[in-house]
Short mmCIF file of C-alpha atoms and ligand atoms in Angstrom, two decimals:
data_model
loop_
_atom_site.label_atom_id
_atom_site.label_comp_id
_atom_site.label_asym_id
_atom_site.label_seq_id
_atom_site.Cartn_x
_atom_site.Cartn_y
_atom_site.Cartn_z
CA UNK L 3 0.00 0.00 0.00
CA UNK L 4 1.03 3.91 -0.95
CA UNK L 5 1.47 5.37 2.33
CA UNK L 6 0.37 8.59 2.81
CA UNK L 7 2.49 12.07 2.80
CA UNK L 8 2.00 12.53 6.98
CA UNK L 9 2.20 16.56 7.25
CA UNK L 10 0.46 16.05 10.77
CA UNK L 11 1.87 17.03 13.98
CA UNK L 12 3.21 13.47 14.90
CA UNK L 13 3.86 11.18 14.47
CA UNK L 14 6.14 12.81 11.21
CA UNK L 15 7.75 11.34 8.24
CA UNK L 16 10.58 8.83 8.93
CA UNK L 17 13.68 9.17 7.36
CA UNK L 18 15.34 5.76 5.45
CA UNK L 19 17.80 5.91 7.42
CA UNK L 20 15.86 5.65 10.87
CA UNK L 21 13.84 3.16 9.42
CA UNK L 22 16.46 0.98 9.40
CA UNK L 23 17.80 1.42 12.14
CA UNK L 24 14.74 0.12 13.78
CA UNK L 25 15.74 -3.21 11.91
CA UNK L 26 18.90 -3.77 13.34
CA UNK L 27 19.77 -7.00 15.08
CA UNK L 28 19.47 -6.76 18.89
CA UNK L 29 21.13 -8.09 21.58
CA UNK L 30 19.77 -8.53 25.06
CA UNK L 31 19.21 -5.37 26.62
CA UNK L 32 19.24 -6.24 30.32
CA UNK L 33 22.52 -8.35 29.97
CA UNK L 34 24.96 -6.78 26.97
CA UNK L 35 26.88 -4.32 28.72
CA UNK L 36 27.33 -2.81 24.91
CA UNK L 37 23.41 -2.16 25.00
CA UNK L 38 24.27 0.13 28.53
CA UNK L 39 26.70 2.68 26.59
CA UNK L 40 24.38 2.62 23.92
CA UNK L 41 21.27 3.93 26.14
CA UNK L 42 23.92 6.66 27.56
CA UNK L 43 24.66 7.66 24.34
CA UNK L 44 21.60 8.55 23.09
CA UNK L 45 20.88 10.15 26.23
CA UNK L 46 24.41 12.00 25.72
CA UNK L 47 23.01 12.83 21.97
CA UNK L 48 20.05 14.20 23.77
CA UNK L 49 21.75 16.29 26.55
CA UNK L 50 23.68 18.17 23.54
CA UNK L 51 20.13 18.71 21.45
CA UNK L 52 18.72 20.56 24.74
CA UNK L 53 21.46 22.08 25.49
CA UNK L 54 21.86 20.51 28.69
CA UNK L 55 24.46 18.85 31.34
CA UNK L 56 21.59 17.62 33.59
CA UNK L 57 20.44 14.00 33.73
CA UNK L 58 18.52 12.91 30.76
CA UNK L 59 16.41 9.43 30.61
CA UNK L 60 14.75 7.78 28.13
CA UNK L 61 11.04 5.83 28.97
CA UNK L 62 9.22 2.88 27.22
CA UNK L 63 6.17 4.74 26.66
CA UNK L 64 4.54 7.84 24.07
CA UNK L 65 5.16 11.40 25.12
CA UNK L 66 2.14 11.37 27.75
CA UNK L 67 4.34 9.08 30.05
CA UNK L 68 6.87 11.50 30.30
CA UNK L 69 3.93 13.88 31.68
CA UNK L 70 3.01 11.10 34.03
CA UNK L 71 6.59 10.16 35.26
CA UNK L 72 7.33 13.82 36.14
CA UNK L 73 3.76 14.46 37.88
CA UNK L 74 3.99 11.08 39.92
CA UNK L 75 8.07 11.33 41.02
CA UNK L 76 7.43 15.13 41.77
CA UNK L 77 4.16 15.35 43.59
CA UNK L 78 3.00 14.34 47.62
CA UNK L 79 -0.50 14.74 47.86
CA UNK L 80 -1.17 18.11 49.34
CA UNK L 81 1.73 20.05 46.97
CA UNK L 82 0.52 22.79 45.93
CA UNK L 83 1.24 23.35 41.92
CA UNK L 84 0.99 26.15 39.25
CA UNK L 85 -0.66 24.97 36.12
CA UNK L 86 0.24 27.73 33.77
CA UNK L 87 -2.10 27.17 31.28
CA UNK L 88 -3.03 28.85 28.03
CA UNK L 89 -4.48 25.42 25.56
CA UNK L 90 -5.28 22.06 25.72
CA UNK L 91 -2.31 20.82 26.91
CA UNK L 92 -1.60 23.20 28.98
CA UNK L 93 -5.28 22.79 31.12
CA UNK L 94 -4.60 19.16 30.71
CA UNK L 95 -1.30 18.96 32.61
CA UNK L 96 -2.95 20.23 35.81
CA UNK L 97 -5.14 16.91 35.64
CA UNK L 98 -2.03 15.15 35.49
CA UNK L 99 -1.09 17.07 38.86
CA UNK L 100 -4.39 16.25 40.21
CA UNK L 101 -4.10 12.66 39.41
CA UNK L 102 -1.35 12.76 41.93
CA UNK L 103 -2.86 14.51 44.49
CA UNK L 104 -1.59 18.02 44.00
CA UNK L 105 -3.55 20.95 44.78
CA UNK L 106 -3.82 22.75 41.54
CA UNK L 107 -3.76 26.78 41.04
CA UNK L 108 -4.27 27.78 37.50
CA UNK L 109 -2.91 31.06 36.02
CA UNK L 110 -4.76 30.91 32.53
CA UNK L 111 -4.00 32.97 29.74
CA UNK L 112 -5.57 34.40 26.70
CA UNK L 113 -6.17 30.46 24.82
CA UNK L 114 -4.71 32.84 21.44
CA UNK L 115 -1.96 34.54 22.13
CA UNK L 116 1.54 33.16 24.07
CA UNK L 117 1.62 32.97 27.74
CA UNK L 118 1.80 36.71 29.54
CA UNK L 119 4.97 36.87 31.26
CA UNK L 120 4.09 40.40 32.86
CA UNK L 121 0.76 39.26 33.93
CA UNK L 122 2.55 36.08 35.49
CA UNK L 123 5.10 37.95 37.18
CA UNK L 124 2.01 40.19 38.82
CA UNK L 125 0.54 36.62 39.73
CA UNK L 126 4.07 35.42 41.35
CA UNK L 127 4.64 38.53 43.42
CA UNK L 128 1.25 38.17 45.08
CA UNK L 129 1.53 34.25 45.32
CA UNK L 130 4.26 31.76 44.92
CA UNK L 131 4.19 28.96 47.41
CA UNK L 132 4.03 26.31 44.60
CA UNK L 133 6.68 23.42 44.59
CA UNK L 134 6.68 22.83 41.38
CA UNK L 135 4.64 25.14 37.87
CA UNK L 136 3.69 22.77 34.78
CA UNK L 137 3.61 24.60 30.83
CA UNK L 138 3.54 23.84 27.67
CA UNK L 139 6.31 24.54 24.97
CA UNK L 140 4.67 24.90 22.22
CA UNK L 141 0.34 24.15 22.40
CA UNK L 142 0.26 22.06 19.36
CA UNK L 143 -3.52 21.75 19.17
CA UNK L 144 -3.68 25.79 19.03
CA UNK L 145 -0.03 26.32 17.75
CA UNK L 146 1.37 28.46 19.86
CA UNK L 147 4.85 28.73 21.12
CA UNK L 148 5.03 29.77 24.84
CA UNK L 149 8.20 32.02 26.37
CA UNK L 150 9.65 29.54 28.37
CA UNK L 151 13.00 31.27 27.78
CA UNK L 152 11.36 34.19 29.95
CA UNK L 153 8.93 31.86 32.41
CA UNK L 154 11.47 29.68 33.48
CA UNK L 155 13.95 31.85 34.95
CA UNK L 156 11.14 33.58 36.96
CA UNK L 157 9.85 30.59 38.19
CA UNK L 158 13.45 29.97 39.06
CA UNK L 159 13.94 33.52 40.91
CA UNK L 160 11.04 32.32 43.07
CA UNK L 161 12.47 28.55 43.75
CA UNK L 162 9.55 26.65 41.62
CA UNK L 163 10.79 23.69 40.05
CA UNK L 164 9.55 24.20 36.49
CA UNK L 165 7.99 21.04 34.65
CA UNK L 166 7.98 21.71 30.46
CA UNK L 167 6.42 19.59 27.97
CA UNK L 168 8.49 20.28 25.18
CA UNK L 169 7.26 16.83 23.56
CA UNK L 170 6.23 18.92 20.08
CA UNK L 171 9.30 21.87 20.85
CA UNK L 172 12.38 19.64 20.79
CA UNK L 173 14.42 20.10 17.71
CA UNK L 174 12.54 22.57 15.99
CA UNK L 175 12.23 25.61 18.54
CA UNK L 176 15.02 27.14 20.54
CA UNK L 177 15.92 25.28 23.46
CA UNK L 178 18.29 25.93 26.01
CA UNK L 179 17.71 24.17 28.93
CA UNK L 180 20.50 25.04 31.33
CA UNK L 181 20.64 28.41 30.69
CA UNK L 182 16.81 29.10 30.57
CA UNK L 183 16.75 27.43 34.38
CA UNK L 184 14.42 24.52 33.45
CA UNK L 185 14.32 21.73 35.78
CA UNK L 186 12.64 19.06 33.85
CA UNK L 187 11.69 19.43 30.14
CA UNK L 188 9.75 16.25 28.56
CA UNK L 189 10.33 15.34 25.02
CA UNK L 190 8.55 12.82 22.98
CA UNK L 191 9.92 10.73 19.90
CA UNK L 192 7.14 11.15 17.27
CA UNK L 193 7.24 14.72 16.92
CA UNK L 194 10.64 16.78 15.64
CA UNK L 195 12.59 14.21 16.07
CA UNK L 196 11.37 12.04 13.83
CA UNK L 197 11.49 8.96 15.24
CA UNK L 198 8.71 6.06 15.35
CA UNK L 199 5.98 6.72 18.36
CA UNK L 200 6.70 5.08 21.77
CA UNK L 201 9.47 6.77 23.66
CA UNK L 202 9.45 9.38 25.76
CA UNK L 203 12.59 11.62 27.34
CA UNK L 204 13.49 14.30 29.78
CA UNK L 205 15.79 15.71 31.36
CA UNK L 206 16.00 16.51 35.44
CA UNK L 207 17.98 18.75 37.28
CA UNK L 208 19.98 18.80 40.59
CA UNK L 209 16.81 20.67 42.02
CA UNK L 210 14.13 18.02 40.55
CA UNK L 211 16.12 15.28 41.80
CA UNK L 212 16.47 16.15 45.39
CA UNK L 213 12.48 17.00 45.27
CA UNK L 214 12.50 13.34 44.04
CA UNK L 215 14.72 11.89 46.82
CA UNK L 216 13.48 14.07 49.38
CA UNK L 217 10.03 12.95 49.45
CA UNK L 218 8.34 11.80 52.44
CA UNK L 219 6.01 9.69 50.72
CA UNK L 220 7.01 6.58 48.23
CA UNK L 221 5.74 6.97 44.48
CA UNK L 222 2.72 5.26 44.07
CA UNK L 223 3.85 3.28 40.86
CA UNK L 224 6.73 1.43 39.76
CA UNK L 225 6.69 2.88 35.68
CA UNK L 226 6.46 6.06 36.52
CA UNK L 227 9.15 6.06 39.39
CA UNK L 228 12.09 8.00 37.78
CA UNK L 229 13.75 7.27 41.18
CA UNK L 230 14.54 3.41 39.98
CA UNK L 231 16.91 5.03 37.34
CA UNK L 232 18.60 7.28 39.68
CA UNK L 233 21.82 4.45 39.53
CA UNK L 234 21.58 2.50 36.32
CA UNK L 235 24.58 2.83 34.79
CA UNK L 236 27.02 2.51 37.29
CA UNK L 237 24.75 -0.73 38.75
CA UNK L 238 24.23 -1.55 34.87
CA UNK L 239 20.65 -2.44 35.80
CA UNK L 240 16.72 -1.14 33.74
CA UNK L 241 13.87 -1.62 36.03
CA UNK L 242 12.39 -3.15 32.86
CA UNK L 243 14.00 -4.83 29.39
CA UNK L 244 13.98 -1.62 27.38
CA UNK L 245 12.49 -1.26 23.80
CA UNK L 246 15.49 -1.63 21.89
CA UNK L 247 15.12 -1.15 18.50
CA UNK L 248 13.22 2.17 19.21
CA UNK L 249 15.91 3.47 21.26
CA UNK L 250 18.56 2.42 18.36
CA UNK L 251 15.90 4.67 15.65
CA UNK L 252 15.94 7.63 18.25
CA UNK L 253 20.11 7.64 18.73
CA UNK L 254 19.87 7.44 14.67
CA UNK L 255 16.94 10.15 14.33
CA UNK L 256 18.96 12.39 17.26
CA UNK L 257 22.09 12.06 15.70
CA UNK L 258 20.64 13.29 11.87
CA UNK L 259 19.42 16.18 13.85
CA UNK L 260 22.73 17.08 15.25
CA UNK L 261 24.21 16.52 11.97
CA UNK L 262 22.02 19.30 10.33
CA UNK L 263 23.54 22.97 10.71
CA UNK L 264 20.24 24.52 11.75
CA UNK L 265 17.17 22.78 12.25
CA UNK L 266 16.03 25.75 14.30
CA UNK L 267 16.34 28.44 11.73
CA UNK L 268 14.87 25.90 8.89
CA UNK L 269 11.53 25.19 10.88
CA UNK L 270 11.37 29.04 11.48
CA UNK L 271 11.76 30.04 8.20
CA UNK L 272 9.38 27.27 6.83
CA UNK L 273 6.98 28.30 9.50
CA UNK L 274 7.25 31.67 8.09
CA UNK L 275 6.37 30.86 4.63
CA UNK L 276 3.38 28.82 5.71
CA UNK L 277 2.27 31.96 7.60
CA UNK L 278 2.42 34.37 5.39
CA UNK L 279 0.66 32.26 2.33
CA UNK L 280 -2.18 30.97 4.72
CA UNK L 281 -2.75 35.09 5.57
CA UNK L 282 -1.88 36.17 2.02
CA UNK L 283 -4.33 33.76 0.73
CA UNK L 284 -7.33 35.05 2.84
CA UNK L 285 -7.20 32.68 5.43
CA UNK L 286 -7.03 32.62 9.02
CA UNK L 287 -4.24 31.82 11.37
CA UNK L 288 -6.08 30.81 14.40
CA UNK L 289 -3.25 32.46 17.08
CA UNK L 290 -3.09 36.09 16.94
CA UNK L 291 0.63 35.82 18.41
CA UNK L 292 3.36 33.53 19.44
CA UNK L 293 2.87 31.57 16.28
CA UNK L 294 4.79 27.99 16.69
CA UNK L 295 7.67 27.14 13.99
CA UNK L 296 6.23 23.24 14.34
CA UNK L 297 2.60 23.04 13.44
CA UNK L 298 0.02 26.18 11.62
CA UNK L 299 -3.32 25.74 12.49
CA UNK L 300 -5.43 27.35 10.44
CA UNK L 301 -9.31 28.54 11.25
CA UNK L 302 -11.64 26.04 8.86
CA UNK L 303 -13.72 28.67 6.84
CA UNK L 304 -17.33 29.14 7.32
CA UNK L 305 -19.50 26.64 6.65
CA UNK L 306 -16.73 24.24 6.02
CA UNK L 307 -16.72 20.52 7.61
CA UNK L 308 -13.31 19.34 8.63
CA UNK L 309 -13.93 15.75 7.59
CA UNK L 310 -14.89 17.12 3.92
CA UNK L 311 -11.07 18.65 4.09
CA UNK L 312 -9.48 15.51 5.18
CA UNK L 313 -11.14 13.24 3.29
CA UNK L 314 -10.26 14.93 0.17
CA UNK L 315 -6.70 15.63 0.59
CA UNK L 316 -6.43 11.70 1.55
CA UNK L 317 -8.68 10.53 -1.12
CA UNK L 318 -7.40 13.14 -4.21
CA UNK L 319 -3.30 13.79 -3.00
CA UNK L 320 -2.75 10.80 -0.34
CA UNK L 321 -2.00 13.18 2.31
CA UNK L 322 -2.83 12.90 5.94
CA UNK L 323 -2.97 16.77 7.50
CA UNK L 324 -5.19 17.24 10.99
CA UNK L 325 -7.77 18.23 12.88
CA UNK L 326 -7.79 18.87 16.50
CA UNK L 327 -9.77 18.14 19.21
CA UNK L 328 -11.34 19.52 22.40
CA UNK L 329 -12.65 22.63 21.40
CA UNK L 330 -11.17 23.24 18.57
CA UNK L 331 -12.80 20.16 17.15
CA UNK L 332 -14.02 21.06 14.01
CA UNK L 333 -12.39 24.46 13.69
CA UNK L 334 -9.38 24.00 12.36
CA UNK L 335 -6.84 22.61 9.74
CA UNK L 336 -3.31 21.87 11.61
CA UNK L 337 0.01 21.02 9.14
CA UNK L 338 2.84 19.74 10.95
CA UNK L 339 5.72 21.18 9.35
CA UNK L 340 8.40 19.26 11.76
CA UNK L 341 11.16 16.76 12.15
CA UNK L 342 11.42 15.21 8.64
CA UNK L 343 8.16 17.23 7.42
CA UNK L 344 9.73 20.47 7.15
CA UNK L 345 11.18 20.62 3.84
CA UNK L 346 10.05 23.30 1.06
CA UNK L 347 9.37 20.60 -1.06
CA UNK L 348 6.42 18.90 1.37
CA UNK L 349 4.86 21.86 2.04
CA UNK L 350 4.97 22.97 -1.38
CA UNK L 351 2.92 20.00 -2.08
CA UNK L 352 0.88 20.34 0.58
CA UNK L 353 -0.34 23.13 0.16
CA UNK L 354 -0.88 22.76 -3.60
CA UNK L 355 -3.12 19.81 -2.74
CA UNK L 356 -5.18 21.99 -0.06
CA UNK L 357 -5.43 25.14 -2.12
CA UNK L 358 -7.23 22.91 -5.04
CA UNK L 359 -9.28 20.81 -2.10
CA UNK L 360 -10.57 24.31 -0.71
CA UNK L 361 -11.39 25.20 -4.12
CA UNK L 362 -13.74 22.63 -4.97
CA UNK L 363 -14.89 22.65 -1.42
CA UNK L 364 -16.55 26.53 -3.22
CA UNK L 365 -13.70 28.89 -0.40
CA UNK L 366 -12.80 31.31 -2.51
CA UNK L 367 -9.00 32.46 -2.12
CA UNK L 368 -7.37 35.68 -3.05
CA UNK L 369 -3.99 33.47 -4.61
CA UNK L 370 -2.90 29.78 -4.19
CA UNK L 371 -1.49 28.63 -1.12
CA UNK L 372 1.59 27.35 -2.92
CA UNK L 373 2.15 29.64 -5.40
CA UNK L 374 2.50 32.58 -2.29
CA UNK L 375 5.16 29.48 -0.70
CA UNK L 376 7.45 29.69 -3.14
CA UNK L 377 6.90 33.48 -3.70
CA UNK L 378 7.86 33.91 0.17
CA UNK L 379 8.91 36.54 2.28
C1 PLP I 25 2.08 15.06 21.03
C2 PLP I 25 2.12 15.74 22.31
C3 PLP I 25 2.12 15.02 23.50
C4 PLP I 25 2.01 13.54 23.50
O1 PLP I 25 0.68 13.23 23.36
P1 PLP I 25 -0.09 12.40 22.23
O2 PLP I 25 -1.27 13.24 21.92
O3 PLP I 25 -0.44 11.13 22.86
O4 PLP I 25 0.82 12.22 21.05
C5 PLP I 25 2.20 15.72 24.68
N1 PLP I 25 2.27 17.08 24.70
C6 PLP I 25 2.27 17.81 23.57
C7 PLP I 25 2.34 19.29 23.65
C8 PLP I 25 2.18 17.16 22.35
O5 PLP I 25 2.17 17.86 21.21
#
């Protein structure tokens, strides 16, 4: 079977060379002490793509676990956390946090537009007894990238451990972890990275882990425990046989993205382009500000049914794009223009195939979608 052309948000287009990877013969995990260095370095890979010299781990699970892990290491019922909130995943984090018997405060933002820094520094001066804040990177159901280059360090200045999910941020936004004071930041494979779905990754600083080891109160779950790994590589010992060929297509996917001179500036000038022919065209973006370089969502037009959309660019061009869900079910268009995606020549086809699906669909637009891509900014 043709495989479709996946310009969604993850899981994203897998290089040849990952692919392959992910057939390579394995050994045993638990016993080959060659399978230990390995793990370390693709977690060394992935200290240099964040920009960090804390800890980093890699988990047996999709992005969410990483979420889970962080919420059910970090949290004794009672803590009081700051779910900084501003989109789906944002909101959705605090349930994580509740899950674990946190005692959630909310500072919610304008849902289309990047987190307020100035109105969250008013919030902090008036209350900051939080152990630990949870955000969001980059909202990919909205796409919106949030400051965390700004929010971190004040949630630093006030001693708040700060918990980012980066999953769909990671190798296509700026990312400095050390400098920017971020104490854990979650990654997932399926997203910029490119790699297949089902690992997640973070890292954890000196601060995070003596929250972890300082707890009065044992973890209530063995998966989620990132206090099992705290030793496993100088006791060469997993709690659990780890997923081996997916960890050999992540060191693979990591390494291509270390390889490449600027995957930063590429998905920012891509995003760019996308931007400006989606406006140019007589669309709408649906953020007003702090447009993400990794996914464009795009307001559906009036009167127009999402599954209409999708099932014609499927059906007509063999390309997947997506929806979202929540309440911008129905709304919207997303492209994922990340990882392997975000290449001129995908989007350029892309958005060939949705300019003539609109078309027919009777929106009228004031140019082509492709023909402003190429003409640029
Ligand atoms: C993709 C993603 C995750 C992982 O969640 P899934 O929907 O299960 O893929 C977590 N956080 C963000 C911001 C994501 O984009």
């Amino acid at each position: 079977m043709n495989k479709p052309m996946i310009m969604t948000p993850g899981p994203t287009y897998i290089h040849e060379e990952v692919r392959k990877a992910l057939s390579e013969e394995i050994t045993n995990p638990d016993l080959d002490p060659g399978f230990y260095e390995f793990y370390k370095d693709t977690c060394e890979k992935l200290k240099r793509l964040m920009r960090t010299n804390n800890d980093v781990l890699i988990f047996s699970g999709e992005g969410i676990l990483g979420l889970e892990a962080a919420c059910a290491s970090l949290i004794e019922r009672g803590d009081r956390v700051l779910c900084i909130d501003n989109g789906i995943f944002g909101k959705g984090f605090g349930d994580f946090a509740k899950m674990y018997g946190a005692e959630v405060v909310y500072f919610s933002s304008d849902y289309k537009k990047e987190i307020d820094v100035a109105a969250l520094s008013d919030f902090l001066a008036k209350d900051s007894s939080f152990k630990l804040a949870t955000l969001v990177h980059c909202e990919t159901p909205s796409g919106i990238t949030n400051p965390v280059d700004k929010i971190c360090p004040l949630l630093n200045s006030y001693g708040i451990l700060s918990v980012v999910d980066s999953v769909s941020a990671i190798g296509g936004e700026a990312l400095e972890t050390d400098p920017w004071k971020m104490d854990m930041v979650l990654g997932g494979s399926q997203k910029c990275l490119s790699a297949p779905p089902g690992l997640t990754f973070f890292s954890i600083s000196k601060a995070a882990w003596k929250a972890i080891e300082e707890r009065k109160t044992p973890v209530a779950g063995f998966y989620t425990n990132i206090a099992n790994w705290r030793n496993w590589y100088t006791d060469k010992w997993f709690p659990y046989t780890q997923p081996i060929s997916d960890i050999y297509a992540l060191n693979k996917a990591v390494e291509r993205l270390l390889l490449d001179s600027s995957p930063v500036e590429r998905h920012k000038r891509i995003a760019e382009k996308v931007r400006y022919s989606v406006v140019n065209s007589g669309l709408q973006l649906y953020p007003e500000s702090g447009f993400s370089n990794t996914v464009t969502t795009i307001m559906l037009p009036e009167g127009i049914e999402f599954k209409g959309i999708f099932d014609a660019m499927l059906k007509d061009h063999n390309i997947l794009v997506a929806g979202a869900f929540g309440f911008l079910k129905d709304k919207v268009i997303r492209i994922g223009h990340m990882g392997e995606n975000c290449y001129e020549e995908k989007l350029y086809i892309t958005l060939k195939a949705l300019s003539k699906v609109l078309k027919e669909h009777g929106v009228p637009l004031m140019a082509e979608l492709h023909k402003l891509f190429s003409e640029g900014i």
